[in-house]
Coordinates of C-alpha atoms in Angstrom, one line a residue:
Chain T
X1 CA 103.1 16.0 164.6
X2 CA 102.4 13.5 167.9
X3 CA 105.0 11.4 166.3
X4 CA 107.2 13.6 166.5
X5 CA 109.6 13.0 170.4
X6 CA 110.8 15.6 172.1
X7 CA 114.1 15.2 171.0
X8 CA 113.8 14.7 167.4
X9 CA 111.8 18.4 167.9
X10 CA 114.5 20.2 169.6
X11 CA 117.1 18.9 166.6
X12 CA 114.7 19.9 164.1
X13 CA 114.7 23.7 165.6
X14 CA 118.5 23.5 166.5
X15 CA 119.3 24.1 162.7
X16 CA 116.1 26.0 161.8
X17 CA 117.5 28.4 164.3
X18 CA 120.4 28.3 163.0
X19 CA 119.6 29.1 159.5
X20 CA 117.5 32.1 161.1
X21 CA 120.3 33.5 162.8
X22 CA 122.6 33.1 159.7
X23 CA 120.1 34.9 157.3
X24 CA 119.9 37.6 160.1
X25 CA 123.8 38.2 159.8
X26 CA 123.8 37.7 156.2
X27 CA 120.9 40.9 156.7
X28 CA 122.9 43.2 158.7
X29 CA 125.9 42.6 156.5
X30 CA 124.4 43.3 153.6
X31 CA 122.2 46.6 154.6
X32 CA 126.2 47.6 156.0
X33 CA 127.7 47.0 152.5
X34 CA 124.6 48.9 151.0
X35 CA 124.8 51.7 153.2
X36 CA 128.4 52.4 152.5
X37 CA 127.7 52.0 148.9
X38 CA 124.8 53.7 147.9
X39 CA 124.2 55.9 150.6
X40 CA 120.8 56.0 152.5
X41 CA 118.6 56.8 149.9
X42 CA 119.0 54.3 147.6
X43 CA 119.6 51.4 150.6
X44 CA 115.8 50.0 150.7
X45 CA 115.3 46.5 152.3
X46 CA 114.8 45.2 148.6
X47 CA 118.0 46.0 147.6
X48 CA 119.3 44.7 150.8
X49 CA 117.5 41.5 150.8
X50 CA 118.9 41.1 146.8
X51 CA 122.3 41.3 148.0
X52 CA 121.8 38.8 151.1
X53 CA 120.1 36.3 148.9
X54 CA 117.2 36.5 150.9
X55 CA 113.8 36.8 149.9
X56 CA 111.6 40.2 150.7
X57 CA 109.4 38.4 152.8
X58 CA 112.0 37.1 154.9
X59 CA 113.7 40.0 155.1
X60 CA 110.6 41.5 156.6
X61 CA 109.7 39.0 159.1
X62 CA 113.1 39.7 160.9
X63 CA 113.2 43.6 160.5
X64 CA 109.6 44.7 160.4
X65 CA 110.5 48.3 159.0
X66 CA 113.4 50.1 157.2
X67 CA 114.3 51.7 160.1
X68 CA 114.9 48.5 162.6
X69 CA 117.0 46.8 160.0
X70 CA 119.3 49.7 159.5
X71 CA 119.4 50.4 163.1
X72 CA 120.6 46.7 163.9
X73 CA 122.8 47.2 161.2
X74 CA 125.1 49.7 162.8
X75 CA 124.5 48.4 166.2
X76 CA 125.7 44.9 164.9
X77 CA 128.8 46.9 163.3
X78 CA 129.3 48.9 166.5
X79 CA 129.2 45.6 168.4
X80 CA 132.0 44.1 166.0
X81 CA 133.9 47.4 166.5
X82 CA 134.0 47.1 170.3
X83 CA 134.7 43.2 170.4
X84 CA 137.9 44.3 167.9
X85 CA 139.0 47.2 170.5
X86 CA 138.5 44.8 173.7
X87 CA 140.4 41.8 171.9
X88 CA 143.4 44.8 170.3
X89 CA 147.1 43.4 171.8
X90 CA 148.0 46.8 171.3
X91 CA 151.2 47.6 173.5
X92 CA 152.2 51.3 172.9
X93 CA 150.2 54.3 173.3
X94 CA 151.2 55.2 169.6
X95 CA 149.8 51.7 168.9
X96 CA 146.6 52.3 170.3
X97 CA 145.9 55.7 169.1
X98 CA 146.6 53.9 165.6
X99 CA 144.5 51.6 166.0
X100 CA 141.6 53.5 167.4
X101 CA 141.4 55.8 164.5
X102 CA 141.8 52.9 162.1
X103 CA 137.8 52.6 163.8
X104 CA 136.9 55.1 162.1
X105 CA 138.4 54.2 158.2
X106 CA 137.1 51.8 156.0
X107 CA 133.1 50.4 155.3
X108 CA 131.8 50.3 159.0
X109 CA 132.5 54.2 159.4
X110 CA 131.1 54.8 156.3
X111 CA 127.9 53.0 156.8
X112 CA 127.3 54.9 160.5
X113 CA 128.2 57.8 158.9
X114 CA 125.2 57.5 156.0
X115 CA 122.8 56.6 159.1
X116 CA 124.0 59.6 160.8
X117 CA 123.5 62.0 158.1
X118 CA 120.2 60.6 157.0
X119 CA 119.2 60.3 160.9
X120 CA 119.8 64.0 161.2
X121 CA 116.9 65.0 158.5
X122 CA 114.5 61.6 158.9
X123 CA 112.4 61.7 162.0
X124 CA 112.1 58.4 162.1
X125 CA 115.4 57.4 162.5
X126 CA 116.4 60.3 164.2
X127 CA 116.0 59.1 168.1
X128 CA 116.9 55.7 167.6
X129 CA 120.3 56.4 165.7
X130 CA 121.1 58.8 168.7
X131 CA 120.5 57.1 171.2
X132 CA 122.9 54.5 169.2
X133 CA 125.4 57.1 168.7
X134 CA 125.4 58.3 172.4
X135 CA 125.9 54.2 173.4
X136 CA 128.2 53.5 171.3
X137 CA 130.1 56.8 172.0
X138 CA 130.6 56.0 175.5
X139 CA 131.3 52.8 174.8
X140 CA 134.4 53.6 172.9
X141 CA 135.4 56.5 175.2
X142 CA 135.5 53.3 177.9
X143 CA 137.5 51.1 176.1
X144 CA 139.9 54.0 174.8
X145 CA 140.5 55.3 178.6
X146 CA 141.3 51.7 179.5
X147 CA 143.7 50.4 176.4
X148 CA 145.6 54.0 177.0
X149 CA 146.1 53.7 180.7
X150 CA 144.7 57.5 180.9
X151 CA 144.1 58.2 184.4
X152 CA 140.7 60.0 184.1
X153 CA 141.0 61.5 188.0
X154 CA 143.3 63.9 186.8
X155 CA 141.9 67.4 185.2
X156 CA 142.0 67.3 181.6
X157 CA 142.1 63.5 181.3
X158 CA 138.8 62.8 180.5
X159 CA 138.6 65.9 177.3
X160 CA 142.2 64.7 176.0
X161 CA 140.5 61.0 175.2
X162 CA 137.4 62.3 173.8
X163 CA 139.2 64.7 172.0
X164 CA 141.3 62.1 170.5
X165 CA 138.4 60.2 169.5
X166 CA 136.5 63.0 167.8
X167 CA 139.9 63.5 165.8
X168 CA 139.5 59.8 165.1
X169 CA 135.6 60.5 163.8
X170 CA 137.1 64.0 161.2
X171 CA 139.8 61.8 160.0
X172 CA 137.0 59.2 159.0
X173 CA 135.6 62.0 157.3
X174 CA 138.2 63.2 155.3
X175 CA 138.7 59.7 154.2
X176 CA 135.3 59.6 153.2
X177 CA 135.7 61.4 149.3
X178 CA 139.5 60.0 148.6
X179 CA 142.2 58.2 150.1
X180 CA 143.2 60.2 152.8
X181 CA 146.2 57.8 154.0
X182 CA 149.7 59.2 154.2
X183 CA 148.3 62.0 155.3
X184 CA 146.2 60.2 157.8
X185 CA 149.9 58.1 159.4
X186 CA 151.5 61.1 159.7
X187 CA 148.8 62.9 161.9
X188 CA 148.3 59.9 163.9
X189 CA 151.8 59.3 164.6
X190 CA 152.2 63.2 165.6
X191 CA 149.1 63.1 167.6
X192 CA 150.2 59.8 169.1
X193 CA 153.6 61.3 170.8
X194 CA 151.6 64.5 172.2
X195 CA 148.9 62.2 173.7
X196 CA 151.6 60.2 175.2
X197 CA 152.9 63.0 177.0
X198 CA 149.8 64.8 177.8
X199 CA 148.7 61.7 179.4
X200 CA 151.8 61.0 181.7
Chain Q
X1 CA 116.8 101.4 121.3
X2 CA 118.5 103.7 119.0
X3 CA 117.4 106.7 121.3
X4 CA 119.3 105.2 124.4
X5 CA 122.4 106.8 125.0
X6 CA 125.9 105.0 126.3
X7 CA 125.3 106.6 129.6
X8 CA 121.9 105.4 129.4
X9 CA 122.4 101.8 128.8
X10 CA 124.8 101.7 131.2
X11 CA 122.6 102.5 134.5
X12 CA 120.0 100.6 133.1
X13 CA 122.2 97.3 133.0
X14 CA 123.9 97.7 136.0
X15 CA 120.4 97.7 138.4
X16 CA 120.0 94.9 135.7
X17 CA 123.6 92.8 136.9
X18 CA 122.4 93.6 140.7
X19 CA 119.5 92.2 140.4
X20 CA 121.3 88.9 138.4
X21 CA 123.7 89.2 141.2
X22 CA 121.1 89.3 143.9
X23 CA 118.9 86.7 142.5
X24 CA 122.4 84.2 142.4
X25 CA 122.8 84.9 146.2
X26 CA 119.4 84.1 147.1
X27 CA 119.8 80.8 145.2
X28 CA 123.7 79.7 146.9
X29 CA 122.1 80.5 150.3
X30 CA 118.4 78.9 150.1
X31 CA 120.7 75.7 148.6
X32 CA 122.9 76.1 151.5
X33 CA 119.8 75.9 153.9
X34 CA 118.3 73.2 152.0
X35 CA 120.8 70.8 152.0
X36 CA 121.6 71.4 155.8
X37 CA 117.5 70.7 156.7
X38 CA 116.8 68.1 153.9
X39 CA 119.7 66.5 153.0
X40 CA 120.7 65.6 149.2
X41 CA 118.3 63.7 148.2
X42 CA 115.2 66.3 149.1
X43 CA 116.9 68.8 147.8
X44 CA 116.2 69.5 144.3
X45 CA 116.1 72.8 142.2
X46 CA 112.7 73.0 141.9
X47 CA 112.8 72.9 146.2
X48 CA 115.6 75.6 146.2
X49 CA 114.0 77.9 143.5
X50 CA 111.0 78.0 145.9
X51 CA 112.7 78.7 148.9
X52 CA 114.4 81.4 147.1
X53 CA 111.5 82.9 146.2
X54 CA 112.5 82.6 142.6
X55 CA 111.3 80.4 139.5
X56 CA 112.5 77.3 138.1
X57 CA 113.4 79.0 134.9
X58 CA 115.7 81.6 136.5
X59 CA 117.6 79.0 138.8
X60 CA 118.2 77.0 135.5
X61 CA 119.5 79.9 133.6
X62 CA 122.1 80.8 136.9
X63 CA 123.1 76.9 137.3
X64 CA 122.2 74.7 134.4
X65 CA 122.6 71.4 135.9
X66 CA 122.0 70.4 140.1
X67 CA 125.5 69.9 140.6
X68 CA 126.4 73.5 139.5
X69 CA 124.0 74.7 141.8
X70 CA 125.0 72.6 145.3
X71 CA 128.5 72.6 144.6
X72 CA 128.6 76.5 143.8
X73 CA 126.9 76.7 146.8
X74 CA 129.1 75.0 149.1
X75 CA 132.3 77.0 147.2
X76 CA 130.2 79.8 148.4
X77 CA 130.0 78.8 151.9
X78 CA 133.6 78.3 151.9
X79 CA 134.4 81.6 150.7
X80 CA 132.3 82.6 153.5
X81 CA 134.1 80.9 156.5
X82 CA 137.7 82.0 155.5
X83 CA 136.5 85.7 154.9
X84 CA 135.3 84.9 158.5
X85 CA 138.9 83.1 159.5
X86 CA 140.5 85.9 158.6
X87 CA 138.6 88.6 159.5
X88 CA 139.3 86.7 163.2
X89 CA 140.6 89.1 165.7
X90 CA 141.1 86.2 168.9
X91 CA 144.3 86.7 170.6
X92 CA 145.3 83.9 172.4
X93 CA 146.0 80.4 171.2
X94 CA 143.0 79.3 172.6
X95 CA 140.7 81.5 171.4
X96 CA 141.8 80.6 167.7
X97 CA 141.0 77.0 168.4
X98 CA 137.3 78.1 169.9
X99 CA 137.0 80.1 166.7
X100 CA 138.5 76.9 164.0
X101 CA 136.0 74.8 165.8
X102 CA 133.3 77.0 165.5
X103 CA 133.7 76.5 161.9
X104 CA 132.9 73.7 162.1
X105 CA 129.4 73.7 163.7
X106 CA 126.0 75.0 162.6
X107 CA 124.2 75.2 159.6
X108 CA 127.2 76.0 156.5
X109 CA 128.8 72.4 158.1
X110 CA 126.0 70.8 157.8
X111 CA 125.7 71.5 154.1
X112 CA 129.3 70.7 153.1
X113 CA 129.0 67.0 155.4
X114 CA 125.4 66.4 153.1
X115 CA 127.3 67.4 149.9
X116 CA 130.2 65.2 151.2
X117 CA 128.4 62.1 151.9
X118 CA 126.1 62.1 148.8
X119 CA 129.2 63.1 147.0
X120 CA 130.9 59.7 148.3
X121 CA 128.2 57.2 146.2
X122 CA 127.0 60.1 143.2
X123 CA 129.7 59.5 140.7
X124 CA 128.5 63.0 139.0
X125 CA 129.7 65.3 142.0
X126 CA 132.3 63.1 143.2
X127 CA 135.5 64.9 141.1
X128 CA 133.7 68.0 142.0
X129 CA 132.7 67.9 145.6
X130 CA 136.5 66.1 146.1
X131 CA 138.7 69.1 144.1
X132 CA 136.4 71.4 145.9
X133 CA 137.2 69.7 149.7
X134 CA 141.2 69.8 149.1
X135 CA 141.3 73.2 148.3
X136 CA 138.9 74.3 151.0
X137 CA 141.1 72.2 153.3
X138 CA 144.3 73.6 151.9
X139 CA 142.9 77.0 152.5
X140 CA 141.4 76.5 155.6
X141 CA 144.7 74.8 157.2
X142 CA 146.9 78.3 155.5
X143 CA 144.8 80.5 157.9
X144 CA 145.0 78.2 160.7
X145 CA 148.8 78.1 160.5
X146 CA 148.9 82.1 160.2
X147 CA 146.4 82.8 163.2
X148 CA 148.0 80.2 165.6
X149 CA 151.5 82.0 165.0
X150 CA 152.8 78.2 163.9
X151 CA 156.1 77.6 163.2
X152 CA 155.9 74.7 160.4
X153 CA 159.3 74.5 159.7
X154 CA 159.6 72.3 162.7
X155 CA 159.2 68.9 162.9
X156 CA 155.6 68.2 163.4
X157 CA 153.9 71.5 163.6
X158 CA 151.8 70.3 160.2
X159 CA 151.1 67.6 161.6
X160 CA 149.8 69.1 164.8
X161 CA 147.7 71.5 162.8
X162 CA 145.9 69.5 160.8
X163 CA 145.7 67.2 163.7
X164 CA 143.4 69.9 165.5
X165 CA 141.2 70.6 162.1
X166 CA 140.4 67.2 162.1
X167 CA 139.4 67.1 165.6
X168 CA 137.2 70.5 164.9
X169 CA 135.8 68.3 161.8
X170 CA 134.8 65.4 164.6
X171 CA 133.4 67.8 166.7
X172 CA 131.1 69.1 163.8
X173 CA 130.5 65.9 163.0
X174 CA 129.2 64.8 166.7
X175 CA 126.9 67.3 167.0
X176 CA 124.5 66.7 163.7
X177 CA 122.3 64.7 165.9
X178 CA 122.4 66.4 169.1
X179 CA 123.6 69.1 170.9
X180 CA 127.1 68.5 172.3
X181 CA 128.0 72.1 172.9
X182 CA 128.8 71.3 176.6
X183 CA 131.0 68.5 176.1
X184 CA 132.7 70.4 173.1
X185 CA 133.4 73.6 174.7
X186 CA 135.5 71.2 177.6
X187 CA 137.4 69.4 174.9
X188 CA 138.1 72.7 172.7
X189 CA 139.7 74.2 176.1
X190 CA 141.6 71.2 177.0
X191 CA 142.9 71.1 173.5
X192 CA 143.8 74.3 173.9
X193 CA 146.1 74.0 176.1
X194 CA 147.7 70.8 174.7
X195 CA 147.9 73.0 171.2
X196 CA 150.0 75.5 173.1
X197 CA 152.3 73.4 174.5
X198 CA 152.8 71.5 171.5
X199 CA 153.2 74.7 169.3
X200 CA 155.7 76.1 172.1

């Protein structure tokens, strides 16, 4: 250990940090795939930790409990989705509302979506994945005002934006049991020239 | 036996099918209110027979498998909300939408998104819960046309309409963890009015 010089110390935790952080991700996307999959109840951090490759043990030292690893799950997820949305080169308004509901399609939605529903009947996930909700909510409603131009001074602005996301969030659902996608295009694309003009 | 007469027979099976008939009910809506509290995976027969103040053996004979029983009772709840649909007596465009989105809130949603999402990863309700969701939908978006005097013989009117149901579906969706009925009341107006235009 006194052998050891300061430098050789810092580039032997450089890459054990490294491999920490790595097994974390590998974590979070794994408990996202499983939540998706199999729903809440049959997503335990065993099954998780199987499908990362990592043991139980280590799964446990970096999420103590259930609840904190599928919690940093969807925030991780939500954090991805909000990253996409800033870095969208989205030009129309058609364009945008596309790509906003395509948010709410697809693995991530389903996996919030399992939290949510198990959230609303498990008190121990019930205030964290709320409080999640409500951030990541606003989050969106944020980026969506900006990427549409929507002038939110003006009455009504503010209720056609969130009203386009909740839209987003039922066409999720419907896409949830079967493949919901021609259907899905041609709403959007509707939806997309009435938001155009209700917006200015 | 012999000694009964046809008349007979008669009254005493028809108190006989009431009391079948009764007993069903009890069962659909104590399933109804146990999958909107517990969620699927709580909600067994054993757990609805109880809260139905009825015994495992009758609940068994009425709905052999679990399945039969939630998805009976979710085609029950259905039934429900488009007796209620039509039954509507709102007058004005807006009111209709109030009253679609209403639908779309409280305890009978709540069920149907629980049977959704465990419907989603439990291959043996999948086919069921799916057949059951399209022709609830189908339904659901007949009345809507009807009460909102929609003309869908022009371009985009489907589309519109189904665009609102799927907002109401959001809206249901957003308030499983908390209460948004503030926030959903000033996006159902302002919809409102965009609905109008839009329908024309």
């Amino acid at each position: 250990m006194g052998a050891v010089t300061p430098a050789a110390a810092h580039s032997d935790r450089a890459p054990k940090q490294d491999r920490s952080r790595a097994t974390r991700m590998r974590l979070l996307e794994a408990a996202v795939a499983c939540l998706a999959e199999l729903g809440w109840a049959r997503s335990t951090v065993s099954v998780v930790a199987e499908r990362a490759g990592v043991s139980r043990g280590a799964a446990q030292h970096h999420f103590p409990t259930r609840e904190d690893l599928f919690t940093a799950a969807v925030e991780y997820v939500a954090e991805q989705r909000s990253h996409a949305l800033r870095e969208l080169s989205a030009k129309t308004r058609a364009e945008v509302v596309a790509a906003l509901v395509d948010l709410y399609t697809g693995p991530l939605f389903r996996a919030a979506l399992h939290l949510w529903v198990a959230a609303s009947h498990e008190a121990a996930l019930h205030a964290r994945v709320a409080e999640l909700e409500g951030r990541v909510g606003r989050e969106t409603h944020r980026i969506a005002v900006r990427l549409l131009d929507a002038d939110e001074s003006r009455p009504g602005v503010r209720e056609t934006v969130q009203g386009l996301l909740d839209m987003a969030r039922g066409l999720g659902l419907a896409n949830v049991l079967t493949d919901d996608t021609g259907r899905r295009e041609r709403v959007v694309r509707q939806w997309g020239h009435l938001l155009d003009e209700a917006l200015g």
